[in-house]
Amino acid sequence: MPCGAGDIGLNVWVEGRDLLFYVARSGAFDETNSYLKLGRVRITMDPSPFTDVSDFRQTLRLIDGEVVVSCSGVTTTIWADIDTPVVHVAVESASPVSVTAALENWRTQDRDYTPAEMSMHRAYDGAPVTPRQLADEVGFAEGGVLALHRNRDETVFDLLVEQQGLQAVKDQLWNPLNGLAFGALLTGEGMAPAGRVQGRYANTEFTGWRMASARPRRSHALRLVCPIEQTPTKAAWMTGLRRLSSGAASPAVSRRRSRRWWRDFWSRSHILIQPGAGRPDNLPWRVGRNYQLFRHQLGTNAKATWPTKFNGGNFTYDPEYVDPEKRLSPDYRMWGGGEFTAQNQRLVYWPMLKSGDVDMMTPQLDFYRRIQRTGELRTHTYWGHEGACFVEQIENFGLCCGQEWGWNRSWDKPAARLPGVEDSAFVSYHWDTVFEFCLMMLEVGRFTRRYRPGDLNFIDSCLTFFDQHYRREHKIISGEELGPDGKLVLYPGTACETYKTALNSTVTIAGMDALLRELLNLPGSLLSPALRTRYNNLRATLPAFPMRTMQGRRVIAPAQLWDRIQNVEIPQLYPVFPYDQYGVGRPDL
């Protein structure tokens, strides 16, 4: 059952006589850029309330953002604080109970990641080195159990800088992994260390460090403080942990303000489908319920630094419960940890405009803003012109995923002869998804009537890349920057991952046109006369949408020409969504 707030996610469940939950926080990236859990908490009570489960009830209270477990006169409430990375557990019992809480960790020894785990850190797929998982530091400290992972000096960032030929500008590239440390401190009122225990959950061995109450009580309060910070030393991180711990709100204050935030969140917008039905066999009601659950999970990452990942966010768990063949640790996830797939990320964030959750889009938009300079340095290094270039399979520090860049860029492969181009059948030349995030920036400004500082500069850099890059490419081929008709020749390109080595991709044209349309609609105070003239001139150089005839009808083509089909997508519809050039009631439909 998912629960959380701020940027913390918890998976909560009861199993046997124990209440358990995984703890995850956005941004917990290790040296390989794997996205790790902070641990698992196991709570055991004596006497156990789960011996007789006839009145057992576990409830996700969406309105309050908390999970409540009740059985045999004992009620346990779990929530995450909305303003600080702190998890609270409150136990209330009709009669005194003793509580033991263990922080369980499965990263207790250094080890090589196995080939089966490669999807956690796809940068290493094909690499000449084997990725290693380096152990956490776990023990009794700071009045509780402290688990800490601090990245060592060499990370995948260093590996990919060398792979992609960026050593000359390495010191100018943003590196979010260097000095990054994350962890959790488990403490409890009136609790003291109670030794270690070893075990196996699912297919993963673990060690648990236990805290136990000094005596039975009717009320128990536990707390998990979860800092993530880049610091020059471990000592500096520990100072931050102590500051966070000492300044944490009381459970009562935390619960009150967190509930207030969630109630305000649910009042922003509503989609209710047959709310009175309340039956799982009622399909419309289930659709409505699932929408609430989806939006709730997005809300748990509302105040994050890092975006909600499309491949599970903070709510992944032991993969063998999905696929029995994947007997791997709870840290496992498909499609990477600190690697982001732009086409998938966009679909997480577009709905937030209409649901009134515009503020929750900030982590995704800032993701790109942070790596703007990296995108510009890549462009200058590879092609010698201006503008920011962003690949489709992008690491959180702005470089291409190592697998997609290619570890064996042999000269018999076309991409190997082209600096800056991914050696990938699927995502080579796939650089235009960033236009969707640029359009989100403009839409956030339009919805809120406030344009964020720096967004317009970022958008300009992205447009500059495409303008200068394809002028350069066509001049190499023909000696002229533009085609005979005075238009840009967008070649070589791609229409999504499907129509490869494309000429005049519909997606690229639609993205550039939509951005220029919206930029030219900005108030004069936001756009200088010089920029307005440049954008008008650039828009005039865009080629028309490619068209073709199918079944006797004139329809949008994916591109003017292409040399092969690689995937199964419909780039022809991008002028409908998200770029809004065609639609019901529009001309030329």
Coordinates of C-alpha atoms in Angstrom, one line a residue:
M1 CA 0.0 0.0 0.0
P2 CA 1.6 3.3 -1.1
C3 CA 2.1 6.2 1.3
G4 CA 4.4 9.2 1.5
A5 CA 4.8 13.0 1.2
G6 CA 7.3 15.6 0.1
D7 CA 9.6 13.2 -1.8
I8 CA 9.3 10.1 0.3
G9 CA 7.5 6.9 -0.7
L10 CA 6.6 4.0 1.6
N11 CA 5.3 0.6 0.7
V12 CA 3.3 -0.6 3.7
W13 CA 2.0 -4.0 4.5
V14 CA 1.4 -6.6 7.2
E15 CA 2.9 -10.1 6.9
G16 CA 2.6 -12.7 9.6
R17 CA 2.9 -10.9 12.9
D18 CA 4.9 -8.0 11.5
L19 CA 4.1 -4.6 10.1
L20 CA 6.7 -3.7 7.4
F21 CA 7.4 -0.8 5.0
Y22 CA 10.0 0.0 2.5
V23 CA 11.4 3.5 2.6
A24 CA 12.5 5.3 -0.6
R25 CA 13.4 8.9 -1.3
S26 CA 13.8 10.6 -4.7
G27 CA 17.5 11.2 -5.4
A28 CA 19.1 8.2 -3.7
F29 CA 21.5 7.4 -6.5
D30 CA 24.6 5.3 -5.8
E31 CA 27.9 5.3 -7.7
T32 CA 26.4 3.3 -10.6
N33 CA 23.4 5.7 -10.7
S34 CA 21.2 2.9 -9.4
Y35 CA 18.1 4.2 -7.4
L36 CA 18.3 2.6 -4.0
K37 CA 15.9 2.1 -1.2
L38 CA 16.9 3.6 2.2
G39 CA 15.9 0.4 3.9
R40 CA 13.0 -1.7 5.2
V41 CA 11.4 -1.2 8.6
R42 CA 9.9 -4.1 10.5
I43 CA 7.7 -3.5 13.5
T44 CA 6.9 -6.3 15.9
M45 CA 4.6 -6.0 18.9
D46 CA 4.2 -8.2 22.0
P47 CA 1.6 -9.4 22.5
S48 CA 1.0 -9.4 18.7
P49 CA -2.3 -7.8 17.6
F50 CA -2.2 -10.0 14.5
T51 CA -2.7 -13.3 16.2
D52 CA -6.5 -13.0 15.7
V53 CA -7.1 -11.1 12.5
S54 CA -10.9 -11.3 12.5
D55 CA -11.1 -7.4 12.8
F56 CA -7.9 -6.7 10.8
R57 CA -8.2 -3.5 8.7
Q58 CA -5.5 -1.7 6.7
T59 CA -6.6 1.6 5.2
L60 CA -5.0 4.1 2.9
R61 CA -6.6 7.4 3.9
L62 CA -6.1 9.4 0.8
I63 CA -7.7 12.5 2.2
D64 CA -5.0 12.6 5.0
G65 CA -2.0 10.9 3.2
E66 CA -1.6 8.2 5.8
V67 CA -1.9 4.5 6.2
V68 CA -3.8 3.1 9.3
V69 CA -3.5 -0.5 10.4
S70 CA -5.9 -1.7 13.1
C71 CA -6.4 -5.1 14.7
S72 CA -7.2 -6.4 18.2
G73 CA -7.3 -3.0 19.8
V74 CA -4.0 -1.7 18.4
T75 CA -4.0 1.1 15.8
T76 CA -0.8 2.0 14.0
T77 CA -0.7 5.1 11.8
I78 CA 2.2 5.8 9.3
W79 CA 2.8 9.0 7.4
A80 CA 5.6 11.1 6.0
D81 CA 6.0 14.8 6.9
I82 CA 5.1 17.2 4.1
D83 CA 7.9 19.7 4.8
T84 CA 10.9 17.6 5.9
P85 CA 12.2 14.1 5.0
V86 CA 10.8 12.4 8.2
V87 CA 8.6 9.4 8.5
H88 CA 6.4 9.0 11.6
V89 CA 4.9 5.8 13.1
A90 CA 2.3 6.2 15.9
V91 CA 1.1 3.1 17.8
E92 CA -1.9 3.4 20.0
S93 CA -3.1 0.3 22.0
A94 CA -6.1 -0.3 24.3
S95 CA -3.7 -2.3 26.6
P96 CA 0.1 -2.0 27.0
V97 CA 2.3 -3.6 24.3
S98 CA 6.0 -3.8 23.8
V99 CA 7.4 -2.7 20.4
T100 CA 10.5 -3.8 18.5
A101 CA 11.5 -1.9 15.4
A102 CA 14.2 -3.1 13.1
L103 CA 15.9 -1.2 10.2
E104 CA 16.7 -3.9 7.7
N105 CA 19.5 -3.5 5.1
W106 CA 20.6 -5.9 2.3
R107 CA 23.6 -3.9 1.1
T108 CA 25.9 -5.1 3.9
Q109 CA 28.9 -6.2 1.7
D110 CA 30.6 -5.0 -1.4
R111 CA 29.6 -7.2 -4.4
D112 CA 29.5 -7.2 -8.2
Y113 CA 26.1 -6.5 -9.7
T114 CA 25.0 -9.5 -11.7
P115 CA 24.1 -9.4 -15.4
A116 CA 20.5 -9.9 -14.4
E117 CA 20.6 -6.5 -12.6
M118 CA 21.9 -4.6 -15.6
S119 CA 18.6 -2.8 -16.1
M120 CA 19.2 -0.9 -12.9
H121 CA 22.1 0.9 -14.4
R122 CA 22.0 0.6 -18.2
A123 CA 25.0 2.8 -18.6
Y124 CA 27.2 -0.3 -17.9
D125 CA 25.6 -2.6 -20.5
G126 CA 28.5 -3.6 -22.7
A127 CA 31.0 -1.6 -20.7
P128 CA 34.6 -2.9 -20.2
V129 CA 34.1 -2.7 -16.4
T130 CA 31.7 -4.5 -14.1
P131 CA 29.5 -2.3 -11.9
R132 CA 29.8 -2.9 -8.2
Q133 CA 27.4 -2.3 -5.3
L134 CA 29.4 -0.8 -2.4
A135 CA 28.2 -1.6 1.1
D136 CA 26.2 0.9 3.2
E137 CA 27.5 1.8 6.7
V138 CA 24.9 0.6 9.2
G139 CA 25.0 0.5 13.0
F140 CA 23.7 1.9 16.3
A141 CA 24.4 5.6 16.4
E142 CA 22.8 8.9 17.2
G143 CA 20.4 7.3 19.7
G144 CA 19.1 4.8 17.1
V145 CA 19.9 2.8 14.0
L146 CA 21.8 4.7 11.3
A147 CA 22.1 3.5 7.7
L148 CA 24.3 5.6 5.4
H149 CA 25.5 5.3 1.9
R150 CA 28.1 7.8 0.8
N151 CA 29.3 7.7 -2.8
R152 CA 32.9 7.0 -3.3
D153 CA 35.0 9.3 -5.5
E154 CA 34.7 7.4 -8.8
T155 CA 31.2 7.1 -10.2
V156 CA 29.5 6.3 -13.5
F157 CA 29.7 10.1 -14.2
D158 CA 33.5 9.7 -14.6
L159 CA 33.1 6.6 -16.8
L160 CA 30.7 8.2 -19.2
V161 CA 32.6 11.5 -19.5
E162 CA 35.5 9.4 -20.8
Q163 CA 33.3 7.2 -23.0
Q164 CA 31.7 10.2 -24.7
G165 CA 34.9 12.2 -25.2
L166 CA 34.1 15.1 -22.8
Q167 CA 37.3 15.1 -20.7
A168 CA 38.3 18.6 -21.8
V169 CA 35.1 20.1 -20.3
K170 CA 34.7 17.7 -17.4
D171 CA 35.2 20.3 -14.8
Q172 CA 32.3 22.4 -16.3
L173 CA 29.8 19.5 -16.3
W174 CA 27.3 19.2 -13.5
N175 CA 27.9 16.1 -11.3
P176 CA 25.1 15.2 -8.9
L177 CA 26.8 12.0 -7.8
N178 CA 30.0 13.3 -6.4
G179 CA 29.9 13.5 -2.6
L180 CA 26.2 12.4 -2.5
A181 CA 25.2 10.6 0.7
F182 CA 21.8 9.3 1.7
G183 CA 20.5 7.3 4.6
A184 CA 18.0 6.8 7.4
L185 CA 18.1 7.2 11.2
L186 CA 15.5 5.1 13.0
T187 CA 14.7 6.2 16.6
G188 CA 11.9 5.6 19.0
E189 CA 10.6 7.2 22.2
G190 CA 11.8 5.1 25.1
M191 CA 13.6 2.7 22.8
A192 CA 17.1 1.3 23.0
P193 CA 19.4 -0.9 20.9
A194 CA 18.3 -4.6 21.0
G195 CA 20.9 -6.3 18.9
R196 CA 21.0 -7.6 15.3
V197 CA 19.1 -10.2 13.4
Q198 CA 19.8 -11.9 10.1
G199 CA 17.2 -13.3 7.7
R200 CA 16.0 -13.6 4.2
Y201 CA 13.0 -11.8 2.7
A202 CA 11.8 -13.0 -0.7
N203 CA 15.2 -13.9 -2.3
T204 CA 17.3 -11.3 -0.5
E205 CA 19.4 -11.8 2.6
F206 CA 19.3 -9.0 5.1
T207 CA 20.6 -7.8 8.5
G208 CA 18.3 -6.0 10.8
W209 CA 19.4 -3.6 13.6
R210 CA 16.7 -3.6 16.3
M211 CA 15.4 -1.0 18.7
A212 CA 13.1 -2.2 21.5
S213 CA 10.9 -0.4 24.0
A214 CA 12.0 -0.4 27.6
R215 CA 8.6 -1.5 28.8
P216 CA 5.0 -2.1 27.5
R217 CA 3.1 1.1 26.9
R218 CA -0.2 2.1 25.4
S219 CA 1.5 4.6 23.1
H220 CA 4.7 4.4 21.1
A221 CA 6.2 6.9 18.7
L222 CA 8.9 6.0 16.1
R223 CA 10.6 8.3 13.7
L224 CA 12.8 7.8 10.6
V225 CA 14.9 10.8 9.5
C226 CA 16.0 10.4 5.8
P227 CA 18.6 13.0 4.6
I228 CA 20.1 13.2 1.1
E229 CA 22.8 15.7 0.5
Q230 CA 26.0 16.4 -1.4
T231 CA 28.7 17.3 1.0
P232 CA 32.5 17.5 0.9
T233 CA 32.9 15.1 3.8
K234 CA 31.0 12.5 5.8
A235 CA 31.3 14.7 8.8
A236 CA 29.4 17.5 7.0
W237 CA 26.6 15.1 6.1
M238 CA 26.4 14.0 9.8
T239 CA 26.1 17.6 10.8
G240 CA 23.2 18.0 8.4
L241 CA 21.6 14.8 9.8
R242 CA 21.8 16.1 13.3
R243 CA 20.3 19.5 12.3
L244 CA 17.5 17.8 10.5
S245 CA 16.8 15.4 13.4
S246 CA 16.9 18.1 16.1
G247 CA 14.7 20.4 14.1
A248 CA 12.0 17.9 13.2
A249 CA 8.5 18.7 14.1
S250 CA 6.7 16.7 16.8
P251 CA 4.4 13.9 15.6
A252 CA 1.3 16.1 16.4
V253 CA 2.6 19.1 14.5
S254 CA 3.8 17.0 11.6
R255 CA 0.5 15.1 11.3
R256 CA -1.5 18.3 11.5
R257 CA 0.4 20.1 8.8
S258 CA 0.7 17.1 6.6
R259 CA -3.0 16.4 6.8
R260 CA -3.7 20.0 5.9
W261 CA -1.5 19.8 2.8
W262 CA -3.2 16.6 1.6
R263 CA -6.7 18.1 2.1
D264 CA -5.7 21.2 0.2
F265 CA -4.3 18.9 -2.5
W266 CA -7.5 17.0 -2.9
S267 CA -9.5 20.2 -3.1
R268 CA -7.6 21.5 -6.2
S269 CA -9.6 19.4 -8.7
H270 CA -11.9 16.4 -8.8
I271 CA -12.7 13.5 -11.1
L272 CA -15.4 11.4 -9.4
I273 CA -17.0 8.6 -11.3
Q274 CA -20.1 7.0 -9.7
P275 CA -18.8 7.8 -6.2
G276 CA -21.7 6.1 -4.6
A277 CA -21.1 2.7 -6.3
G278 CA -18.0 1.7 -4.2
R279 CA -17.8 -1.8 -5.6
P280 CA -14.7 -3.3 -7.2
D281 CA -16.9 -5.1 -9.8
N282 CA -18.1 -1.7 -11.0
L283 CA -15.7 -0.8 -13.8
P284 CA -16.5 3.0 -14.0
W285 CA -16.0 3.3 -10.2
R286 CA -12.7 1.4 -10.5
V287 CA -11.5 3.8 -13.1
G288 CA -12.3 6.7 -10.8
R289 CA -10.6 5.0 -7.8
N290 CA -7.5 4.2 -9.8
Y291 CA -7.2 7.8 -10.9
Q292 CA -7.2 8.9 -7.2
L293 CA -4.5 6.3 -6.4
F294 CA -2.4 7.5 -9.4
R295 CA -2.7 11.1 -8.4
H296 CA -1.9 10.3 -4.8
Q297 CA 1.3 8.6 -5.8
L298 CA 2.3 11.7 -7.8
G299 CA 1.4 13.8 -4.8
T300 CA 3.9 12.0 -2.6
N301 CA 6.7 13.5 -4.7
A302 CA 5.3 17.0 -4.9
K303 CA 8.1 18.8 -3.2
A304 CA 11.0 16.8 -4.7
T305 CA 14.3 17.8 -6.2
W306 CA 14.1 14.9 -8.6
P307 CA 11.1 14.0 -10.9
T308 CA 8.8 11.1 -10.3
K309 CA 10.2 8.3 -12.4
F310 CA 7.9 6.7 -14.9
N311 CA 9.2 3.2 -14.0
G312 CA 7.8 3.0 -10.4
G313 CA 8.9 6.2 -8.7
N314 CA 9.5 5.5 -5.1
F315 CA 7.2 2.5 -5.0
T316 CA 9.1 -0.3 -6.5
Y317 CA 9.5 -3.6 -4.5
D318 CA 10.9 -7.1 -4.8
P319 CA 10.5 -7.9 -8.5
E320 CA 9.9 -11.6 -8.0
Y321 CA 6.3 -10.7 -6.9
V322 CA 5.8 -9.5 -10.5
D323 CA 8.0 -11.9 -12.4
P324 CA 9.0 -15.1 -10.5
E325 CA 12.1 -15.3 -12.6
K326 CA 13.5 -12.0 -11.3
R327 CA 14.8 -13.2 -7.9
L328 CA 16.5 -9.9 -7.2
S329 CA 16.8 -7.3 -4.5
P330 CA 14.1 -4.6 -3.7
D331 CA 16.4 -2.1 -5.3
Y332 CA 15.9 -3.6 -8.8
R333 CA 13.9 -1.7 -11.4
M334 CA 13.7 -1.9 -15.2
W335 CA 14.9 1.0 -17.4
G336 CA 17.4 2.5 -15.0
G337 CA 17.6 4.5 -11.8
G338 CA 19.3 7.8 -12.5
E339 CA 18.6 7.4 -16.2
F340 CA 15.5 9.0 -17.6
T341 CA 13.5 8.2 -20.7
A342 CA 12.2 11.5 -22.0
Q343 CA 9.2 10.1 -24.0
N344 CA 8.0 8.3 -20.9
Q345 CA 8.6 11.1 -18.4
R346 CA 6.5 13.5 -20.4
L347 CA 3.4 11.4 -19.9
V348 CA 3.8 11.5 -16.2
Y349 CA 3.8 15.3 -16.2
W350 CA 1.4 16.5 -18.9
P351 CA -1.7 15.7 -16.8
M352 CA -0.6 17.9 -13.9
L353 CA -1.6 21.1 -15.8
K354 CA -5.3 20.1 -16.0
S355 CA -5.4 18.6 -12.5
G356 CA -4.2 21.9 -11.0
D357 CA -0.9 20.4 -9.8
V358 CA 1.3 22.8 -11.7
D359 CA 3.6 23.3 -8.8
M360 CA 4.4 19.5 -8.9
M361 CA 5.9 20.0 -12.4
T362 CA 8.8 21.9 -11.0
P363 CA 11.0 18.8 -10.4
Q364 CA 10.7 17.7 -14.0
L365 CA 11.3 21.1 -15.5
D366 CA 14.2 21.8 -13.1
F367 CA 15.7 18.5 -14.2
Y368 CA 16.4 20.0 -17.6
R369 CA 17.3 23.4 -16.3
R370 CA 20.1 22.0 -14.2
I371 CA 21.7 20.3 -17.2
Q372 CA 21.4 23.2 -19.7
R373 CA 25.1 24.0 -19.5
T374 CA 26.0 20.4 -20.0
G375 CA 23.8 20.2 -23.1
E376 CA 25.5 23.3 -24.5
L377 CA 29.0 22.0 -23.8
R378 CA 28.1 18.7 -25.5
T379 CA 27.0 20.7 -28.6
H380 CA 30.1 22.8 -28.7
T381 CA 32.4 19.8 -28.2
Y382 CA 30.8 17.6 -30.9
W383 CA 29.7 20.1 -33.5
G384 CA 31.2 23.5 -32.7
H385 CA 28.0 25.5 -32.6
E386 CA 25.6 26.9 -30.0
G387 CA 22.5 25.5 -28.3
A388 CA 21.7 22.7 -25.9
C389 CA 21.3 19.1 -27.1
F390 CA 19.5 16.5 -25.0
V391 CA 19.3 12.9 -25.8
E392 CA 16.3 10.6 -25.3
Q393 CA 17.9 8.1 -22.8
I394 CA 19.5 10.7 -20.6
E395 CA 21.5 10.3 -17.3
N396 CA 20.5 12.6 -14.5
F397 CA 23.8 14.6 -15.1
G398 CA 22.9 15.2 -18.8
L399 CA 25.0 12.7 -20.7
C400 CA 23.8 9.9 -22.9
C401 CA 23.2 6.5 -21.3
G402 CA 26.3 4.4 -21.9
Q403 CA 24.4 1.6 -23.5
E404 CA 22.8 3.9 -26.0
W405 CA 26.0 5.8 -26.7
G406 CA 27.6 2.4 -27.5
W407 CA 30.6 0.8 -26.0
N408 CA 31.8 -0.7 -29.3
R409 CA 31.6 2.2 -31.7
S410 CA 33.4 0.4 -34.5
W411 CA 34.0 2.2 -37.8
D412 CA 31.7 -0.1 -39.8
K413 CA 28.8 1.5 -37.9
P414 CA 27.5 4.8 -39.4
A415 CA 27.0 6.4 -35.9
A416 CA 30.7 5.7 -35.0
R417 CA 31.8 8.1 -37.7
L418 CA 29.5 10.9 -36.4
P419 CA 30.5 12.7 -33.2
G420 CA 27.7 13.3 -30.8
V421 CA 25.3 10.7 -32.3
E422 CA 24.2 7.7 -30.3
D423 CA 25.2 4.3 -31.6
S424 CA 21.7 3.0 -31.1
A425 CA 19.2 1.6 -33.6
F426 CA 16.3 3.1 -31.6
V427 CA 17.4 6.5 -30.2
S428 CA 20.0 7.9 -32.6
Y429 CA 19.1 11.5 -33.5
H430 CA 16.2 11.4 -31.0
W431 CA 16.8 14.9 -29.6
D432 CA 13.5 16.6 -30.0
T433 CA 11.6 15.3 -26.9
V434 CA 13.0 18.2 -25.0
F435 CA 10.5 20.4 -26.9
E436 CA 7.7 18.9 -24.9
F437 CA 9.3 20.0 -21.7
C438 CA 9.9 23.4 -23.2
L439 CA 6.2 23.6 -24.0
M440 CA 5.4 22.6 -20.4
M441 CA 7.5 25.5 -19.2
L442 CA 5.4 27.9 -21.4
E443 CA 2.2 26.2 -20.3
V444 CA 3.1 26.6 -16.6
G445 CA 3.6 30.3 -17.3
R446 CA 0.4 30.6 -19.1
F447 CA -1.6 28.7 -16.4
T448 CA -0.1 30.6 -13.5
R449 CA 0.5 34.0 -15.4
R450 CA 4.1 33.8 -14.0
Y451 CA 7.0 32.8 -16.2
R452 CA 9.8 31.3 -14.3
P453 CA 13.2 33.0 -14.5
G454 CA 15.5 31.1 -16.9
D455 CA 12.8 29.1 -18.7
L456 CA 12.8 31.4 -21.7
N457 CA 16.6 31.2 -21.9
F458 CA 16.5 27.4 -21.7
I459 CA 13.9 27.3 -24.5
D460 CA 15.9 29.6 -26.7
S461 CA 19.0 27.4 -26.2
C462 CA 17.0 24.3 -27.4
L463 CA 15.7 26.1 -30.5
T464 CA 19.1 27.5 -31.2
F465 CA 20.6 24.0 -31.3
F466 CA 18.1 22.7 -33.9
D467 CA 18.4 25.9 -36.1
Q468 CA 22.2 25.9 -36.1
H469 CA 22.7 22.2 -36.2
Y470 CA 20.6 21.5 -39.3
R471 CA 22.0 24.5 -41.1
R472 CA 25.4 23.0 -40.4
E473 CA 24.4 19.5 -41.5
H474 CA 22.9 20.7 -44.8
K475 CA 25.9 23.0 -45.5
I476 CA 28.2 20.0 -45.2
I477 CA 26.0 18.1 -47.7
S478 CA 25.1 20.8 -50.2
G479 CA 27.2 23.8 -49.5
E480 CA 24.1 25.8 -48.5
E481 CA 22.5 26.2 -45.0
L482 CA 18.9 26.1 -46.3
G483 CA 17.1 24.2 -49.0
P484 CA 16.3 25.7 -52.4
D485 CA 12.9 26.8 -51.0
G486 CA 14.6 28.7 -48.2
K487 CA 13.6 26.1 -45.6
L488 CA 15.5 24.2 -43.0
V489 CA 16.4 20.7 -44.1
L490 CA 16.0 18.5 -41.0
Y491 CA 18.3 15.7 -41.9
P492 CA 19.4 13.3 -40.6
G493 CA 16.7 13.0 -37.9
T494 CA 14.2 10.6 -36.6
A495 CA 10.4 10.5 -36.0
C496 CA 10.3 9.1 -32.5
E497 CA 12.1 5.8 -32.3
T498 CA 10.3 4.5 -35.3
Y499 CA 11.1 6.2 -38.6
K500 CA 14.9 6.4 -38.7
T501 CA 17.4 8.5 -40.6
A502 CA 14.4 10.7 -41.4
L503 CA 14.1 13.8 -43.5
N504 CA 11.9 16.5 -42.0
S505 CA 10.4 14.6 -39.1
T506 CA 6.9 15.7 -38.3
V507 CA 7.7 15.5 -34.6
T508 CA 10.6 18.0 -34.9
I509 CA 8.6 20.4 -37.1
A510 CA 5.6 20.3 -34.8
G511 CA 7.7 20.8 -31.7
M512 CA 9.6 23.8 -33.1
D513 CA 6.5 25.3 -34.6
A514 CA 4.5 25.0 -31.3
L515 CA 7.3 26.6 -29.3
L516 CA 7.7 29.5 -31.7
R517 CA 4.0 30.0 -31.8
E518 CA 3.7 30.3 -28.1
L519 CA 6.9 32.4 -27.7
L520 CA 5.5 34.9 -30.3
N521 CA 2.3 35.1 -28.3
L522 CA 4.1 36.2 -25.2
P523 CA 3.6 39.8 -23.9
G524 CA 6.1 42.3 -25.3
S525 CA 7.6 42.8 -21.9
L526 CA 8.8 39.1 -21.9
L527 CA 10.2 39.1 -25.5
S528 CA 12.6 41.7 -26.8
P529 CA 12.0 43.1 -30.4
A530 CA 15.2 41.4 -31.5
L531 CA 14.1 38.0 -30.2
R532 CA 10.7 38.4 -31.7
T533 CA 12.2 39.1 -35.1
R534 CA 14.5 36.1 -34.8
Y535 CA 11.7 33.8 -33.9
N536 CA 9.5 35.0 -36.7
N537 CA 12.4 34.4 -39.1
L538 CA 13.1 31.0 -37.7
R539 CA 9.4 30.0 -38.0
A540 CA 9.4 31.1 -41.6
T541 CA 12.2 28.6 -42.3
L542 CA 10.3 25.6 -40.9
P543 CA 9.3 23.1 -43.6
A544 CA 5.6 22.3 -44.0
F545 CA 4.2 19.1 -42.4
P546 CA 4.9 16.1 -44.7
M547 CA 1.7 14.7 -46.2
R548 CA 0.8 11.5 -48.0
T549 CA -2.3 9.8 -49.3
M550 CA -3.7 6.7 -47.6
Q551 CA -6.9 5.0 -48.6
G552 CA -7.7 8.0 -50.8
R553 CA -7.3 10.5 -48.0
R554 CA -4.7 13.2 -47.5
V555 CA -3.0 12.5 -44.1
I556 CA 0.0 13.6 -42.1
A557 CA 3.1 11.6 -42.8
P558 CA 5.7 10.7 -40.1
A559 CA 8.4 12.4 -42.1
Q560 CA 9.1 13.3 -45.7
L561 CA 11.5 10.4 -46.2
W562 CA 13.1 7.7 -44.0
D563 CA 15.3 4.7 -44.5
R564 CA 13.8 2.1 -42.1
I565 CA 11.2 1.5 -39.4
Q566 CA 12.6 0.5 -36.1
N567 CA 9.7 0.6 -33.5
V568 CA 5.9 1.0 -33.4
E569 CA 4.8 4.5 -32.7
I570 CA 2.6 7.1 -34.3
P571 CA 4.6 10.4 -34.7
Q572 CA 2.0 11.5 -37.2
L573 CA -0.3 12.4 -34.3
Y574 CA 2.2 14.7 -32.4
P575 CA 0.7 17.7 -34.2
V576 CA -2.5 16.8 -32.5
F577 CA -1.0 16.1 -29.0
P578 CA 1.0 17.6 -27.5
Y579 CA 1.7 20.3 -30.1
D580 CA -1.9 21.4 -30.9
Q581 CA -1.7 22.2 -34.6
Y582 CA -4.6 19.9 -35.6
G583 CA -7.8 19.0 -33.8
V584 CA -11.6 19.0 -34.0
G585 CA -12.8 22.3 -35.3
R586 CA -9.4 23.2 -36.7
P587 CA -8.7 23.9 -40.4
D588 CA -7.4 21.2 -42.7
L589 CA -8.8 18.4 -40.6

